[in-house]
Phi, psi and omega in degrees: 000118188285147148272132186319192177269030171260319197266152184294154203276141181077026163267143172207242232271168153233088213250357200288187165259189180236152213222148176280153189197128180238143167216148178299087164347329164287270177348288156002279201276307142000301177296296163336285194322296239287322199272064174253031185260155215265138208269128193268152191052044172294130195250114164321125191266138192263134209283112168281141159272151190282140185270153161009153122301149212266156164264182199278329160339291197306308196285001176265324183292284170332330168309288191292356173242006127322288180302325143355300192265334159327095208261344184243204187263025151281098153257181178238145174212124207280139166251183206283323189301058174070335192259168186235203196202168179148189205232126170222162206262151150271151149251129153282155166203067156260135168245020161225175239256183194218161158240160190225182183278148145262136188085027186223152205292177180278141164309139205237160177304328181278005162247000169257320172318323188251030152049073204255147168272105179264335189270013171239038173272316214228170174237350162290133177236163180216180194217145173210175167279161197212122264231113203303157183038008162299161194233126207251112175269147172231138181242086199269155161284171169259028180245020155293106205255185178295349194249321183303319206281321178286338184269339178282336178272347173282338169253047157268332171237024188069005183327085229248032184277166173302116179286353161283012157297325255223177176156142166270140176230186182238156195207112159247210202171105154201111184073023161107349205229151204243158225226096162284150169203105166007142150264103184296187184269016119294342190280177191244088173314339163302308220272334141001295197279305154010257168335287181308329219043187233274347179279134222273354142315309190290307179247143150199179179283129156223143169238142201216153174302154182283071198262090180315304185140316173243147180271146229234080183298327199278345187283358168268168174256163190291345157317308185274292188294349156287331188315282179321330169301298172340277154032277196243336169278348181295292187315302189317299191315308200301324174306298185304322181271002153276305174304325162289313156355276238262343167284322180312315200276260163355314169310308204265001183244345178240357099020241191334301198303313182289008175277288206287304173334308150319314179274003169292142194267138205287000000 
């Protein structure tokens, strides 16, 4: 199933199914607020500069000790203008919930060929979970860049949220430990996968809510931002009657004491 004509030529299907997975809205949002608290002996990170772009030689070798390596039928295949096409897998790992039009039907093959907007049928919306660690095949160009591959896939499931809630990552494996790293919205994740070659231990895709350090109020809908005003005035209220509690409790002890303290004879 092709993605319409917004998206770069040779992005194409996603097929797997979606699965149930529940986590707490609270929870969610909450971990975000926490981390803008700023995490200590944090090592800057320093901007490397980028080498050469490879020539179409280089990059017909690398192909060909890629495809090399290859146990299926994923393969990469260089075309004659220089770019090549080829596959790489995502992991969802979203723990908060996405929203979609309510009430519309599953996308059908005649509507991703004629390029039909089914979430602009309807202004209703509902929100569900999207189903943890599922794993998504992309059949990509190498001019796809991290921002077409996160809008192609939300509009694979119609996802009408901002997409700059959202961000691609890299999953590395190193001395034991696995390794996340932000993928900006320019890079060409083919060529990514290239570079590693096809095992997926070495490199793989996660697509993850988009976590700054701040949290980004314009990318929620007003929907999301009152739910959180709730929240955060429940908790609040819940503050005040723990602090009233517990001064209330301090009151009765020095109450009693200065009762007893009386009735002692001088």
């Amino acid at each position: 199933m092709t993605i319409g004509s917004s998206m770069s030529s040779g992005y194409c299907s996603l097929d797997e199914d979606l699965e149930d997975c529940f986590f707490t809205a609270k929870t969610s949002f909450f971990r975000s607020a926490q981390s803008k608290v700023p995490a200590k002996n944090v090592a800057q990170t320093v901007e490397e500069e980028k080498p050469e772009p490879p020539t179409v030689q280089e990059i017909k070798q690398k192909i060909e000790k890629y495809n090399a390596k290859v146990t299926n039928c994923l393969l990469m295949k260089l075309n004659d203008d220089g770019t090549y096409t080829g596959f790489i897998k995502v992991h969802l790992k979203l723990r908060r919930p996405v929203t979609v039009p309510a009430g519309i039907r599953p996308q059908s093959i005649y509507d991703a060929l004629k390029d039909v907007n089914l979430a602009e049928m309807t202004d209703k919306r509902t929100s569900f979970y999207l189903p943890l660690d599922a794993i998504k095949q992309l059949h990509i160009s190498s001019t796809t860049t991290v921002s077409e591959v996160i809008q192609g896939l939300l509009k694979k499931f119609m996802v009408v949220d901002n997409p700059q809630k959202f961000a691609l990552f890299k999953e590395m494996r190193k001395d034991g430990q696995v390794l996340f790293q932000k993928l900006p919205l320019t890079e060409y994740p083919l060529y990514l996968r290239l570079l590693a070659g096809p095992d997926t231990d070495v490199l793989s895709f996660v697509l993850k809510e988009n976590e700054t350090g701040e949290v980004e109020w314009d990318a929620f809908s007003i929907p999301e931002l009152q739910n959180f005003l709730m929240i955060l005035d429940k908790e609040e209220k819940e503050k005040i009657q723990q602090v009233h509690r517990k001064y209330e409790r301090f009151k009765q002890r020095l109450q009693q004491t200065l009762k007893e303290a009386r009735g002692k004879p001088g």
